[in-house]
Amino acid sequence: MLDGGTTVMADGLVASGAPDEIAAAVNAGTKVWILSHMALADHHDLEAKALAAATGIICPSAHAAGELRARHGTPYIVVATPGAERANPAEGSEPQHIVAVAALLPNKCQTLLVEALSRLQDLAWTAALIGSHDADPSYAAVVRAAVEHYGLENRISITGELTGDALEEQWHRADLSVLISRSESFGMSVTESLAHGIPVLVRQGTGAVEALGDTGAGAALDLSDPGTLASTLRTWLSDHALQERWRSRALTAREHLHGWDTTAATVLETLERPPR
């Protein structure tokens, strides 16, 4: 057991598996803050018990905080949105290059993007699906099979997880970023896109909408109709004025992103608060 006077911040997925230990630590005088960035969907009661026992909860977005309150009625939540560091603006490509930066997982809906792009083979574009294919190998195989099924191997690259210069090269080439997850607590690839002056398409009803904000640097789409993504991409690929408008607004948004120092300051101020 932790001694009184200690402050601990625990990841929500780990903390939700140990509600009794959290309660004991708090009762002994330890401040235990839970960083809740993803629901423990299969263990609602454990999650609820852990959150209720904790000193408080930190969420990465108002969207995530709202979902947590809706599930558990948890009142004491602090929002600390992730930061982003401005990077060199992307130069784009000819033809237009689309990136989707996310692990290959069913929630991230890469198959929907592949299907949408398959309807646009009369237009010039390239795309890259950038993210780990090890988290769910069976879904990654489905994504690869979809690319092959539509004969898009020469237009859609599945890069695997990239870091450093290799990732930066993809950002440098990109003209549009896509994050269409069914659920997203925030969507850090959205702010990374804006940090490079790249507009973004996101799905309505997710935390990625909050990350995009009112920048006008892209759009939040209602994807209940599977044809919406294809029609939006067709419009963007065909409308030079729209490309320029979204690009200009992404460059403006890039200048107003807050850094990780702001996020850290919010978290540190929170951890220093007296217990409830």
Tab-separated table of C-alpha atoms in Angstrom:
chain	number	residue	atom	x	y	z
A	1	MET	CA	0.000	0.000	0.000
A	2	LEU	CA	1.214	3.516	-0.775
A	3	ASP	CA	2.013	5.765	2.155
A	4	GLY	CA	-0.091	8.839	2.808
A	5	GLY	CA	1.113	12.047	1.201
A	6	THR	CA	1.994	10.402	-2.095
A	7	THR	CA	0.318	11.490	-5.344
A	8	VAL	CA	-0.271	8.900	-8.052
A	9	MET	CA	-1.657	9.212	-11.580
A	10	ALA	CA	-2.873	5.893	-12.985
A	11	ASP	CA	-3.952	4.965	-16.489
A	12	GLY	CA	-7.678	4.307	-16.538
A	13	LEU	CA	-7.408	0.866	-18.150
A	14	VAL	CA	-5.046	-0.270	-15.388
A	15	ALA	CA	-6.830	1.514	-12.554
A	16	SER	CA	-10.196	0.024	-13.479
A	17	GLY	CA	-8.796	-3.418	-12.705
A	18	ALA	CA	-7.871	-2.449	-9.151
A	19	PRO	CA	-10.743	-0.482	-7.540
A	20	ASP	CA	-10.175	-1.936	-4.059
A	21	GLU	CA	-6.491	-1.034	-4.124
A	22	ILE	CA	-7.336	2.513	-5.191
A	23	ALA	CA	-9.865	2.862	-2.379
A	24	ALA	CA	-7.348	1.568	0.163
A	25	ALA	CA	-4.636	3.946	-1.067
A	26	VAL	CA	-6.958	6.960	-0.950
A	27	ASN	CA	-8.170	6.011	2.537
A	28	ALA	CA	-4.515	5.875	3.612
A	29	GLY	CA	-3.976	9.454	2.443
A	30	THR	CA	-2.610	8.900	-1.068
A	31	LYS	CA	-4.052	11.073	-3.826
A	32	VAL	CA	-4.909	8.829	-6.770
A	33	TRP	CA	-5.846	10.535	-10.020
A	34	ILE	CA	-7.094	8.405	-12.900
A	35	LEU	CA	-6.242	9.380	-16.464
A	36	SER	CA	-9.322	8.127	-18.302
A	37	HIS	CA	-8.792	8.129	-22.054
A	38	MET	CA	-10.714	4.993	-23.036
A	39	ALA	CA	-13.722	3.234	-21.541
A	40	LEU	CA	-13.309	-0.240	-20.081
A	41	ALA	CA	-16.323	-1.355	-22.087
A	42	ASP	CA	-16.541	-4.938	-20.812
A	43	HIS	CA	-16.188	-4.094	-17.111
A	44	HIS	CA	-18.568	-1.216	-16.418
A	45	ASP	CA	-18.944	-1.964	-12.703
A	46	LEU	CA	-15.203	-2.237	-12.069
A	47	GLU	CA	-14.600	1.045	-13.877
A	48	ALA	CA	-17.379	2.782	-11.945
A	49	LYS	CA	-16.001	1.541	-8.622
A	50	ALA	CA	-12.455	2.669	-9.437
A	51	LEU	CA	-13.558	6.112	-10.582
A	52	ALA	CA	-15.705	6.598	-7.497
A	53	ALA	CA	-12.790	5.657	-5.222
A	54	ALA	CA	-10.233	7.921	-6.883
A	55	THR	CA	-9.305	11.418	-5.793
A	56	GLY	CA	-10.348	12.646	-9.229
A	57	ILE	CA	-10.310	11.958	-12.950
A	58	ILE	CA	-8.388	13.599	-15.774
A	59	CYS	CA	-9.766	13.329	-19.322
A	60	PRO	CA	-8.207	14.400	-22.633
A	61	SER	CA	-11.320	16.192	-23.896
A	62	ALA	CA	-14.701	17.557	-22.903
A	63	HIS	CA	-16.166	14.870	-25.171
A	64	ALA	CA	-14.491	12.099	-23.151
A	65	ALA	CA	-15.523	13.758	-19.889
A	66	GLY	CA	-19.131	13.961	-21.074
A	67	GLU	CA	-19.167	10.279	-22.000
A	68	LEU	CA	-17.744	9.387	-18.590
A	69	ARG	CA	-20.427	11.422	-16.802
A	70	ALA	CA	-23.103	9.792	-18.940
A	71	ARG	CA	-21.846	6.284	-18.051
A	72	HIS	CA	-21.125	6.795	-14.378
A	73	GLY	CA	-22.408	10.186	-13.260
A	74	THR	CA	-18.837	11.057	-12.276
A	75	PRO	CA	-18.844	14.756	-11.339
A	76	TYR	CA	-15.201	15.585	-10.596
A	77	ILE	CA	-13.359	15.544	-13.898
A	78	VAL	CA	-10.566	17.813	-15.111
A	79	VAL	CA	-10.010	18.188	-18.856
A	80	ALA	CA	-6.397	18.420	-20.034
A	81	THR	CA	-6.367	18.394	-23.816
A	82	PRO	CA	-3.239	17.002	-25.493
A	83	GLY	CA	-0.780	19.512	-26.895
A	84	ALA	CA	0.976	19.672	-30.246
A	85	GLU	CA	4.243	21.165	-31.357
A	86	ARG	CA	4.190	23.159	-34.576
A	87	ALA	CA	6.145	21.465	-37.341
A	88	ASN	CA	7.288	22.627	-40.739
A	89	PRO	CA	4.226	23.083	-42.961
A	90	ALA	CA	3.549	20.240	-45.357
A	91	GLU	CA	4.320	20.927	-48.993
A	92	GLY	CA	1.792	18.450	-50.372
A	93	SER	CA	2.068	16.316	-53.475
A	94	GLU	CA	0.999	15.996	-57.070
A	95	PRO	CA	-1.279	14.096	-57.284
A	96	GLN	CA	-2.907	14.896	-53.943
A	97	HIS	CA	-1.735	12.634	-51.112
A	98	ILE	CA	-4.124	11.473	-48.362
A	99	VAL	CA	-2.896	10.060	-45.049
A	100	ALA	CA	-4.691	8.142	-42.311
A	101	VAL	CA	-2.506	7.940	-39.210
A	102	ALA	CA	-3.912	5.296	-36.868
A	103	ALA	CA	-3.233	1.700	-35.905
A	104	LEU	CA	-5.024	-0.792	-38.145
A	105	LEU	CA	-7.973	-1.555	-35.873
A	106	PRO	CA	-11.679	-2.074	-36.648
A	107	ASN	CA	-12.625	1.072	-34.715
A	108	LYS	CA	-10.383	3.169	-36.970
A	109	CYS	CA	-12.370	2.105	-40.075
A	110	GLN	CA	-9.568	1.923	-42.624
A	111	THR	CA	-11.723	-0.420	-44.703
A	112	LEU	CA	-14.303	2.356	-45.082
A	113	LEU	CA	-11.598	4.671	-46.395
A	114	VAL	CA	-10.353	2.036	-48.846
A	115	GLU	CA	-13.894	1.464	-50.101
A	116	ALA	CA	-14.434	5.210	-50.517
A	117	LEU	CA	-11.193	5.596	-52.451
A	118	SER	CA	-12.124	2.662	-54.666
A	119	ARG	CA	-14.961	4.815	-56.038
A	120	LEU	CA	-12.536	7.547	-57.038
A	121	GLN	CA	-10.233	5.701	-59.405
A	122	ASP	CA	-11.103	8.144	-62.185
A	123	LEU	CA	-9.336	10.890	-60.186
A	124	ALA	CA	-5.643	11.349	-59.433
A	125	TRP	CA	-4.597	10.689	-55.827
A	126	THR	CA	-2.383	8.533	-53.620
A	127	ALA	CA	-2.952	7.474	-50.014
A	128	ALA	CA	-1.037	5.996	-47.087
A	129	LEU	CA	-2.438	4.027	-44.150
A	130	ILE	CA	0.122	4.712	-41.431
A	131	GLY	CA	-0.055	2.683	-38.250
A	132	SER	CA	0.748	-0.591	-36.556
A	133	HIS	CA	-0.667	-3.744	-38.127
A	134	ASP	CA	0.313	-5.864	-35.111
A	135	ALA	CA	-2.467	-4.830	-32.698
A	136	ASP	CA	-5.117	-6.752	-34.663
A	137	PRO	CA	-3.422	-8.848	-37.378
A	138	SER	CA	-6.726	-10.282	-38.618
A	139	TYR	CA	-8.171	-6.816	-39.268
A	140	ALA	CA	-4.902	-5.696	-40.859
A	141	ALA	CA	-5.246	-8.662	-43.219
A	142	VAL	CA	-8.781	-7.529	-44.072
A	143	VAL	CA	-7.485	-4.040	-44.892
A	144	ARG	CA	-4.740	-5.436	-47.124
A	145	ALA	CA	-7.256	-7.722	-48.832
A	146	ALA	CA	-9.552	-4.753	-49.519
A	147	VAL	CA	-6.702	-2.815	-51.137
A	148	GLU	CA	-5.905	-5.826	-53.319
A	149	HIS	CA	-9.571	-6.499	-54.111
A	150	TYR	CA	-9.978	-3.029	-55.593
A	151	GLY	CA	-6.641	-3.179	-57.396
A	152	LEU	CA	-5.265	-0.202	-55.455
A	153	GLU	CA	-1.850	-1.595	-54.490
A	154	ASN	CA	-0.102	1.084	-56.549
A	155	ARG	CA	-2.147	3.913	-55.047
A	156	ILE	CA	-2.648	2.972	-51.381
A	157	SER	CA	0.409	2.083	-49.322
A	158	ILE	CA	0.111	0.300	-45.978
A	159	THR	CA	3.259	1.496	-44.278
A	160	GLY	CA	3.042	-0.049	-40.834
A	161	GLU	CA	3.982	2.077	-37.834
A	162	LEU	CA	6.309	4.944	-38.730
A	163	THR	CA	8.378	7.216	-36.512
A	164	GLY	CA	11.015	9.877	-36.937
A	165	ASP	CA	12.019	10.932	-40.436
A	166	ALA	CA	9.848	8.305	-42.135
A	167	LEU	CA	6.700	9.642	-40.454
A	168	GLU	CA	7.746	13.234	-41.041
A	169	GLU	CA	8.186	12.485	-44.741
A	170	GLN	CA	4.569	11.316	-44.920
A	171	TRP	CA	3.374	14.486	-43.166
A	172	HIS	CA	5.525	16.525	-45.545
A	173	ARG	CA	3.844	14.951	-48.590
A	174	ALA	CA	0.282	15.050	-47.259
A	175	ASP	CA	-2.539	17.254	-48.572
A	176	LEU	CA	-5.347	15.788	-46.432
A	177	SER	CA	-5.576	13.699	-43.268
A	178	VAL	CA	-8.458	11.353	-42.418
A	179	LEU	CA	-9.474	10.096	-38.952
A	180	ILE	CA	-12.893	8.435	-39.150
A	181	SER	CA	-12.868	6.248	-36.028
A	182	ARG	CA	-16.262	5.175	-34.702
A	183	SER	CA	-15.146	6.396	-31.275
A	184	GLU	CA	-12.291	8.682	-30.331
A	185	SER	CA	-11.649	10.349	-26.989
A	186	PHE	CA	-9.708	13.167	-28.670
A	187	GLY	CA	-7.742	12.270	-31.782
A	188	MET	CA	-4.128	13.358	-31.483
A	189	SER	CA	-3.508	12.744	-35.175
A	190	VAL	CA	-5.922	15.626	-35.812
A	191	THR	CA	-3.772	18.128	-33.929
A	192	GLU	CA	-0.638	16.599	-35.468
A	193	SER	CA	-2.189	17.205	-38.884
A	194	LEU	CA	-2.990	20.810	-38.025
A	195	ALA	CA	0.532	21.230	-36.619
A	196	HIS	CA	1.726	20.497	-40.165
A	197	GLY	CA	-0.892	22.754	-41.779
A	198	ILE	CA	-2.861	19.774	-43.127
A	199	PRO	CA	-6.683	19.798	-43.154
A	200	VAL	CA	-8.568	16.846	-41.666
A	201	LEU	CA	-11.754	14.840	-42.171
A	202	VAL	CA	-13.221	13.387	-38.961
A	203	ARG	CA	-16.399	11.571	-37.957
A	204	GLN	CA	-19.211	13.436	-36.223
A	205	GLY	CA	-19.973	12.399	-32.650
A	206	THR	CA	-16.367	11.673	-31.643
A	207	GLY	CA	-13.712	13.534	-29.705
A	208	ALA	CA	-11.902	14.154	-32.989
A	209	VAL	CA	-14.494	16.851	-33.698
A	210	GLU	CA	-13.284	18.662	-30.582
A	211	ALA	CA	-9.691	18.317	-31.739
A	212	LEU	CA	-10.606	19.893	-35.099
A	213	GLY	CA	-12.639	22.590	-33.348
A	214	ASP	CA	-14.070	25.487	-35.306
A	215	THR	CA	-10.954	25.870	-37.434
A	216	GLY	CA	-12.737	25.231	-40.727
A	217	ALA	CA	-9.670	23.182	-41.692
A	218	GLY	CA	-11.618	20.230	-43.035
A	219	ALA	CA	-14.964	18.793	-42.008
A	220	ALA	CA	-16.786	16.569	-39.510
A	221	LEU	CA	-18.822	14.021	-41.457
A	222	ASP	CA	-22.010	12.122	-40.681
A	223	LEU	CA	-20.936	8.705	-41.912
A	224	SER	CA	-24.232	6.910	-41.327
A	225	ASP	CA	-24.413	6.909	-45.139
A	226	PRO	CA	-21.311	5.021	-46.326
A	227	GLY	CA	-21.287	7.078	-49.529
A	228	THR	CA	-20.660	10.337	-47.681
A	229	LEU	CA	-16.916	9.835	-47.360
A	230	ALA	CA	-16.474	9.074	-51.065
A	231	SER	CA	-18.571	12.066	-52.135
A	232	THR	CA	-16.681	14.392	-49.772
A	233	LEU	CA	-13.327	13.168	-51.052
A	234	ARG	CA	-14.503	13.536	-54.653
A	235	THR	CA	-15.578	17.114	-53.997
A	236	TRP	CA	-12.253	17.945	-52.349
A	237	LEU	CA	-10.176	16.297	-55.077
A	238	SER	CA	-12.135	18.120	-57.788
A	239	ASP	CA	-12.415	21.581	-56.224
A	240	HIS	CA	-9.145	23.520	-56.186
A	241	ALA	CA	-10.759	26.432	-54.320
A	242	LEU	CA	-11.899	24.099	-51.535
A	243	GLN	CA	-8.410	22.613	-51.288
A	244	GLU	CA	-6.916	26.079	-50.933
A	245	ARG	CA	-9.521	27.175	-48.381
A	246	TRP	CA	-9.038	24.151	-46.140
A	247	ARG	CA	-5.254	24.413	-46.481
A	248	SER	CA	-5.292	28.106	-45.571
A	249	ARG	CA	-7.419	27.445	-42.504
A	250	ALA	CA	-5.172	24.580	-41.434
A	251	LEU	CA	-2.167	26.888	-41.612
A	252	THR	CA	-4.045	29.438	-39.502
A	253	ALA	CA	-5.026	26.755	-36.970
A	254	ARG	CA	-1.381	25.686	-36.806
A	255	GLU	CA	-0.480	29.088	-35.359
A	256	HIS	CA	-2.980	28.747	-32.496
A	257	LEU	CA	-2.295	25.233	-31.223
A	258	HIS	CA	-1.294	25.030	-27.589
A	259	GLY	CA	1.830	23.071	-26.699
A	260	TRP	CA	2.437	20.194	-24.324
A	261	ASP	CA	3.655	22.692	-21.740
A	262	THR	CA	0.061	23.912	-21.411
A	263	THR	CA	-1.189	20.346	-21.002
A	264	ALA	CA	1.493	19.617	-18.418
A	265	ALA	CA	0.676	22.785	-16.475
A	266	THR	CA	-3.001	21.786	-16.292
A	267	VAL	CA	-2.128	18.295	-15.046
A	268	LEU	CA	0.405	19.540	-12.491
A	269	GLU	CA	-2.012	22.135	-11.139
A	270	THR	CA	-4.628	19.398	-10.835
A	271	LEU	CA	-2.316	17.006	-8.986
A	272	GLU	CA	-1.422	19.721	-6.489
A	273	ARG	CA	-5.036	20.324	-5.503
A	274	PRO	CA	-6.113	19.169	-2.049
A	275	PRO	CA	-8.196	15.974	-1.944
A	276	ARG	CA	-11.957	16.331	-2.188
